[in-house]
CSV table of C-alpha atoms and ligand atoms in Angstrom, one decimal:
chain,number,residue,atom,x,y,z
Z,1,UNK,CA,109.1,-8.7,-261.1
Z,2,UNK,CA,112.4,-8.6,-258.5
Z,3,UNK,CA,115.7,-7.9,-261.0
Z,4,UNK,CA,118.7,-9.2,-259.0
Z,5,UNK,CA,122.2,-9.3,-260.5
Z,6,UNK,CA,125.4,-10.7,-259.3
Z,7,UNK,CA,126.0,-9.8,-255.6
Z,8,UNK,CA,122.2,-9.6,-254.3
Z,9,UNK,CA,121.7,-6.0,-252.4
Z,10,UNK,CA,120.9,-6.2,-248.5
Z,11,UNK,CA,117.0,-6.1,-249.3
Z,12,UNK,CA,117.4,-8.4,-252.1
Z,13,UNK,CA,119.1,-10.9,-249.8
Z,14,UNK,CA,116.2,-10.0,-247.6
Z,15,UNK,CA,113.9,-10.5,-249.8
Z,16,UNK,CA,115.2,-14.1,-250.7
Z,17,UNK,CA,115.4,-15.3,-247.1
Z,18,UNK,CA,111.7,-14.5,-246.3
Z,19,UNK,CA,110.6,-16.2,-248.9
Z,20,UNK,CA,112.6,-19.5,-248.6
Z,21,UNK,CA,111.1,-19.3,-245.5
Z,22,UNK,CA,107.3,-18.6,-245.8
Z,23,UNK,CA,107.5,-21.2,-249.2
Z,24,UNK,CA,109.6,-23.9,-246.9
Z,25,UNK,CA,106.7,-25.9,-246.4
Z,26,UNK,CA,104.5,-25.1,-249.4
Z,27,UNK,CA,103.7,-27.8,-251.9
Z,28,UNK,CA,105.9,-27.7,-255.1
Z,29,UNK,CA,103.3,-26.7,-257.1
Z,30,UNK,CA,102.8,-23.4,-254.9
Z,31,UNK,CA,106.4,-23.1,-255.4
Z,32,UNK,CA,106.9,-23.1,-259.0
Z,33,UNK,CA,103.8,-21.0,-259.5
Z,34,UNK,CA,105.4,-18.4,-257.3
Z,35,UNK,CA,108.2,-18.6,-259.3
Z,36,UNK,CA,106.8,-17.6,-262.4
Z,37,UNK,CA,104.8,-14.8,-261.0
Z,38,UNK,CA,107.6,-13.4,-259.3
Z,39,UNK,CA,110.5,-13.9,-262.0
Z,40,UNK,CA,109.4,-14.9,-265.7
Z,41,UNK,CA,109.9,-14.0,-268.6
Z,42,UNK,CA,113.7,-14.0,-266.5
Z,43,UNK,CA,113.2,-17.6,-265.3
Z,44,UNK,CA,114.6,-20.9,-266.3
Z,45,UNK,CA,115.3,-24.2,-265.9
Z,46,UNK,CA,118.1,-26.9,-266.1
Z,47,UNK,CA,117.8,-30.2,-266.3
Z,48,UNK,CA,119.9,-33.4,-266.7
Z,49,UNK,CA,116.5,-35.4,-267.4
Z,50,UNK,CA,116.9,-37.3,-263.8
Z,51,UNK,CA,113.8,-38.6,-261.6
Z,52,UNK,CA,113.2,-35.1,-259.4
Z,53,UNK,CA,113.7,-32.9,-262.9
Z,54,UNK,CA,111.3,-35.0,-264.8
Z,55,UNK,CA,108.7,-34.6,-262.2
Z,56,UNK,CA,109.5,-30.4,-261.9
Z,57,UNK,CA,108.6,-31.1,-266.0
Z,58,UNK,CA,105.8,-32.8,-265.6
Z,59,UNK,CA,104.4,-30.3,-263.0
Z,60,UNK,CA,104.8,-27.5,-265.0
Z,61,UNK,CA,103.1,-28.8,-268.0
Z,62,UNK,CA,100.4,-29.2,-265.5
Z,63,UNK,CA,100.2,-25.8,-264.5
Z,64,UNK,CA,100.8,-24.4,-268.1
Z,65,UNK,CA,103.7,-22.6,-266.8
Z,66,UNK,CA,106.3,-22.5,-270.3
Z,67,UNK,CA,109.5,-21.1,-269.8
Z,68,UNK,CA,112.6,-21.4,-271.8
Z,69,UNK,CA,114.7,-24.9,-270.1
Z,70,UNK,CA,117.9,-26.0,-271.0
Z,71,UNK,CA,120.0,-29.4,-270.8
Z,72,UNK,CA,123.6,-28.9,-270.7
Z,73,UNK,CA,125.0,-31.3,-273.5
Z,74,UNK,CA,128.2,-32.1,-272.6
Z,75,UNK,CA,128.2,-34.6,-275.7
Z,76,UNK,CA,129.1,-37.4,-273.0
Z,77,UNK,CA,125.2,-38.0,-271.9
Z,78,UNK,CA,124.5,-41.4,-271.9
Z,79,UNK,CA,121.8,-41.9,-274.9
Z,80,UNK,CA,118.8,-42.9,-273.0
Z,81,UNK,CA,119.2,-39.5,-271.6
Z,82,UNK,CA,118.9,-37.8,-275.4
Z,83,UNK,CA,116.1,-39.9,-276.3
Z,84,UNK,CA,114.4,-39.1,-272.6
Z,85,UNK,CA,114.6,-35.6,-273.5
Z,86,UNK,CA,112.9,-36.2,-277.1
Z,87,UNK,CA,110.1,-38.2,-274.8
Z,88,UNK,CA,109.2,-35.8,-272.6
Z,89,UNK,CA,109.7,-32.7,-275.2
Z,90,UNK,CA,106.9,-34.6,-277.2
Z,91,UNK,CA,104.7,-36.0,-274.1
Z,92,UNK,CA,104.7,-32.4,-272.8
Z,93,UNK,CA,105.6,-29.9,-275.3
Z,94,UNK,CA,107.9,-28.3,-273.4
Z,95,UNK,CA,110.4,-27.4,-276.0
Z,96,UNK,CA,113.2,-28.3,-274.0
Z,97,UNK,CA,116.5,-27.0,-275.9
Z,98,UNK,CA,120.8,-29.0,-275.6
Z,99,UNK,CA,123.2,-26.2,-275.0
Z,100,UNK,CA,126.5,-27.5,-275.2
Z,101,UNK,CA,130.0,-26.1,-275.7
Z,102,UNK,CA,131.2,-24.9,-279.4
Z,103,UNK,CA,133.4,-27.3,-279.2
Z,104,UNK,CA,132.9,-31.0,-280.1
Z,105,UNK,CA,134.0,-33.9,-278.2
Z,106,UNK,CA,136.4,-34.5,-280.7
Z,107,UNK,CA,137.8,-31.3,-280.6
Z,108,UNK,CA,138.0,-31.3,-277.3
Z,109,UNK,CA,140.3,-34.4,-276.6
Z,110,UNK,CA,142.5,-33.7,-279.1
Z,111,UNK,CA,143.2,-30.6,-277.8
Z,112,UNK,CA,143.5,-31.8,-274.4
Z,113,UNK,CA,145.3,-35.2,-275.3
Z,114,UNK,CA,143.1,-37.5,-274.6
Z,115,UNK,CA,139.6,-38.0,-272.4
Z,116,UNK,CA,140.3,-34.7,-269.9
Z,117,UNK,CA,137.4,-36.6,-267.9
Z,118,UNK,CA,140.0,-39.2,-267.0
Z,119,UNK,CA,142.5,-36.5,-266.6
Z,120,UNK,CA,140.8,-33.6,-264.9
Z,121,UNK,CA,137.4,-34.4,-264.3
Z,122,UNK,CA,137.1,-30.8,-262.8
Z,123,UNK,CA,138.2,-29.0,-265.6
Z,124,UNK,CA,136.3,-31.2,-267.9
Z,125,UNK,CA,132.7,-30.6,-266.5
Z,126,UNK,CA,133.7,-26.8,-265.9
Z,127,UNK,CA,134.3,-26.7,-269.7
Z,128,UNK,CA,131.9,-29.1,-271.1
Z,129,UNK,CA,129.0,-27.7,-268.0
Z,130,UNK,CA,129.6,-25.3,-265.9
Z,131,UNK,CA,131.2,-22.7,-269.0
Z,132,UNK,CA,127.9,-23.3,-271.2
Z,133,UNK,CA,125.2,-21.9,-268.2
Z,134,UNK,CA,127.8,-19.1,-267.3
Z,135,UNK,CA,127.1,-17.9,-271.2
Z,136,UNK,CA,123.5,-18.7,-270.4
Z,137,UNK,CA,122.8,-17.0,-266.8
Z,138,UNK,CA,123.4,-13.7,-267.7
Z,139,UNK,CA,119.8,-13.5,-269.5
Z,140,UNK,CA,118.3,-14.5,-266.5
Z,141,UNK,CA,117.1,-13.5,-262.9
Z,142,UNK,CA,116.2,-16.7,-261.7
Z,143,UNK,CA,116.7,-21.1,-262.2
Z,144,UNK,CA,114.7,-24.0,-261.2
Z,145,UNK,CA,116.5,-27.3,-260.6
Z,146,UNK,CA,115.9,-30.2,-259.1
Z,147,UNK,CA,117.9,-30.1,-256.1
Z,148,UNK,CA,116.9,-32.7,-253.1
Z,149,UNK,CA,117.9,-32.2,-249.3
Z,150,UNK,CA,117.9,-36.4,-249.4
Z,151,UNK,CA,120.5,-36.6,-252.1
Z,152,UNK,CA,123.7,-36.5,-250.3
Z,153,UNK,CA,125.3,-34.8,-247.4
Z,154,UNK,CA,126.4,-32.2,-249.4
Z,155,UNK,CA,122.9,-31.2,-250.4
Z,156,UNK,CA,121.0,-31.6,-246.7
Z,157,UNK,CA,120.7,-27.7,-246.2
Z,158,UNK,CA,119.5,-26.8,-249.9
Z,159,UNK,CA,117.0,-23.9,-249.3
Z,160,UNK,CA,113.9,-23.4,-251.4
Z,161,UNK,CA,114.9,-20.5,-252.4
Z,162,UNK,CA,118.2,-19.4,-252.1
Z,163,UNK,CA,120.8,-17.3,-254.1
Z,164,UNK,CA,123.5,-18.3,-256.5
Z,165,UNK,CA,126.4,-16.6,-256.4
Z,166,UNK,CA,128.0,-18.6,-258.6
Z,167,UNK,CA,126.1,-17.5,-261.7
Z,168,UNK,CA,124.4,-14.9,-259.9
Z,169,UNK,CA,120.9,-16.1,-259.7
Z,170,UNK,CA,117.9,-16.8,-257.5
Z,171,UNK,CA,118.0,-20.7,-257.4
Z,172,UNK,CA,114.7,-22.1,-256.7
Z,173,UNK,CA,114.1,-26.3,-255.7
Z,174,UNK,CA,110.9,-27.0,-255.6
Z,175,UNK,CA,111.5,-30.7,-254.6
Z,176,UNK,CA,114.1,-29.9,-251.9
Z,177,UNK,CA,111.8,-31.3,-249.2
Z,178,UNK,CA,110.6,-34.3,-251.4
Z,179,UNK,CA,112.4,-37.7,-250.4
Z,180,UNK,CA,112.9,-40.2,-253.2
Z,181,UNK,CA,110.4,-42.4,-252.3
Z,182,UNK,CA,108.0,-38.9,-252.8
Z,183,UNK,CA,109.5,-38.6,-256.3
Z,184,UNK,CA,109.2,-42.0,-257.7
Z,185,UNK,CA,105.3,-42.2,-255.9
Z,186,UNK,CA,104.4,-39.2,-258.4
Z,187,UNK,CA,106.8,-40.6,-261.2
Z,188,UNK,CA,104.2,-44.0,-260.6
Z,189,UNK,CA,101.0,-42.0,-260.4
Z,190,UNK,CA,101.7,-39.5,-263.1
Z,191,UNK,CA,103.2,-42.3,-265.7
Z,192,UNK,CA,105.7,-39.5,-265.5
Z,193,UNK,CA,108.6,-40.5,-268.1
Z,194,UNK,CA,112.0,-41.5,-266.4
Z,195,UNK,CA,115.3,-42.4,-267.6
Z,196,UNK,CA,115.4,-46.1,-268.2
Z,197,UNK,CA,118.5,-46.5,-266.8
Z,198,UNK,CA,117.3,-46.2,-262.8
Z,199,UNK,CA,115.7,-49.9,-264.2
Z,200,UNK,CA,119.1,-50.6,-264.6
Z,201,UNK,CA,120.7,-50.1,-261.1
Z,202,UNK,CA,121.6,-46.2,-261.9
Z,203,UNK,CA,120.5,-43.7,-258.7
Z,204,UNK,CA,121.2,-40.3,-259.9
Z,205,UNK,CA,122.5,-40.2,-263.6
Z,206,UNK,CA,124.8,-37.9,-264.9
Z,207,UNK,CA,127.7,-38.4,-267.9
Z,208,UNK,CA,128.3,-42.0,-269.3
Z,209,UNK,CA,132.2,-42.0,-267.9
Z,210,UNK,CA,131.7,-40.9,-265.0
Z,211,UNK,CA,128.5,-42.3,-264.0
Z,212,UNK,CA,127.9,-46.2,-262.4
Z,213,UNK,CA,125.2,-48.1,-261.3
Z,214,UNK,CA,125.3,-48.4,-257.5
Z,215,UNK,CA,124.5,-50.9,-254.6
Z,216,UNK,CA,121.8,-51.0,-251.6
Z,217,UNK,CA,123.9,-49.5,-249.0
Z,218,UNK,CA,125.2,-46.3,-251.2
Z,219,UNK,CA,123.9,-42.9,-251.3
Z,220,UNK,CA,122.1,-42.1,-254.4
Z,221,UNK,CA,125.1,-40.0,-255.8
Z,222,UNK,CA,127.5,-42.9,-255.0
Z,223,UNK,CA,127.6,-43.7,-258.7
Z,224,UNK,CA,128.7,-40.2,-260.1
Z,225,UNK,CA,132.7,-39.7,-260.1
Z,226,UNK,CA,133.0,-43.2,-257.8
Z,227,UNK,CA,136.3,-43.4,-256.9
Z,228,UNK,CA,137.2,-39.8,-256.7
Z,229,UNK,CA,136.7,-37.3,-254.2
Z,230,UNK,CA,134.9,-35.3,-256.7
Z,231,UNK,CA,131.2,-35.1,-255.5
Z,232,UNK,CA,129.4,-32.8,-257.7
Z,233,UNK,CA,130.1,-31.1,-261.4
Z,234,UNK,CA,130.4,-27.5,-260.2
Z,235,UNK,CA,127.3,-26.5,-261.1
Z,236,UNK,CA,125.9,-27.0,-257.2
X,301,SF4,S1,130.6,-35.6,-265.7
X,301,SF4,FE1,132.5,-36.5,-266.6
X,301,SF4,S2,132.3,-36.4,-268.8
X,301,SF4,FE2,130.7,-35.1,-267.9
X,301,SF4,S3,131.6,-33.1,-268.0
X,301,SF4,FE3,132.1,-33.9,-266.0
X,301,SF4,S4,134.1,-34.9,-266.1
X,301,SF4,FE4,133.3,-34.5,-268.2
């Protein structure tokens, strides 16, 4: 097993570039297993339950590969998501676990004076996301999410394998070469379960405020924080 901490050292770094590269093209079945030889018990996984992270789910059911996975609760997820996560915890026995702040949402507005997601949508997912996986990384070498170079503009260069300096981890996308159309054909197949809300118009689904179905024309992210410059949650 490779331990890297915050700040990667040069061979680390090395170590991390060769790889994205020789596992580039490789199926994300090869990746994932290479994952788990190379990083558990120190891996994990976060998921917000949406088409490419259901898929990753299903796949490593397949492959018997069981490592702890997280969703970060941020007690504003819409609740087909919640009962999603139930689904797929029973279809798969996964044991898929919320983390969310100590806080409630309660709590949390009236201390800030009112919905901070109408506010400062920044600080709100940095408290309600972003603070609950920086208590979480530290216990880990490694994450799997479901990252797609087909997602936006923002996420076109997202390597296979690639390091986090954010939380300092290796962060590994075993879908970031899929397309869409690849995820839903498996999600079809595989009577993979899938938040009912895509039947809905929803293209990527994240918190119920800040979240809208969206047209033909938009990019599948179009629908998360529309109206504000604000492209991802800070987690990315
Ligand atoms: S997506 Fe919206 S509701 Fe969710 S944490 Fe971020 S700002 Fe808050």
């Amino acid at each position: 097993m490779v331990t890297i901490k915050k700040n990667p050292t040069a061979i680390q770094a090395e170590f991390i570039e060769r790889w994205n590269t020789e596992l580039d093209r490789s199926t994300p079945e090869e990746i994932l297993q290479w994952a788990y030889t190379t990083y558990s018990p120190k891996l994990t996984m976060g998921t917000a339950l949406g088409n490419s992270g259901c898929v990753i789910l299903s796949m490593l059911a397949k492959l018997n590969l069981y490592i702890p996975i997280f969703n970060l609760d941020t007690g504003y997820q819409f609740p087909e998501t919640l009962e999603l996560l139930d689904q797929i915890n029973t279809k798969y026995g996964l044991g898929i676990v919320r983390c969310s702040s100590e806080i409630s949402v309660t709590e949390f507005e009236t201390i800030n004076g009112g919905a901070l997601y109408e506010l400062d949508s920044d600080r709100c997912c940095y408290e309600r996301k972003v603070k609950v996986l920086e208590s979480i990384a530290p216990k880990y070498d490694a994450w799997i999410s479901g990252l797609r170079r087909d997602q936006s503009s923002t996420r076109a260069s997202t390597p296979v394998i690639g390091w986090d300096a954010k939380f300092g981890l290796v962060k590994i996308a075993p879908l970031a070469h899929w397309t869409n159309k690849d995820v839903w054909k498996r999600i079809v197949e595989e009577s993979i379960p899938y938040n009912k809300l895509y039947d809905q118009g929803y293209t990527s689904i994240g918190c119920k405020p800040c979240t809208r179905p969206t047209t033909a024309n938009e990019d599948e992210r179009a629908g998360r924080w529309a109206g504000k410059q604000k492209t991802e949650c800070g987690l990315h």
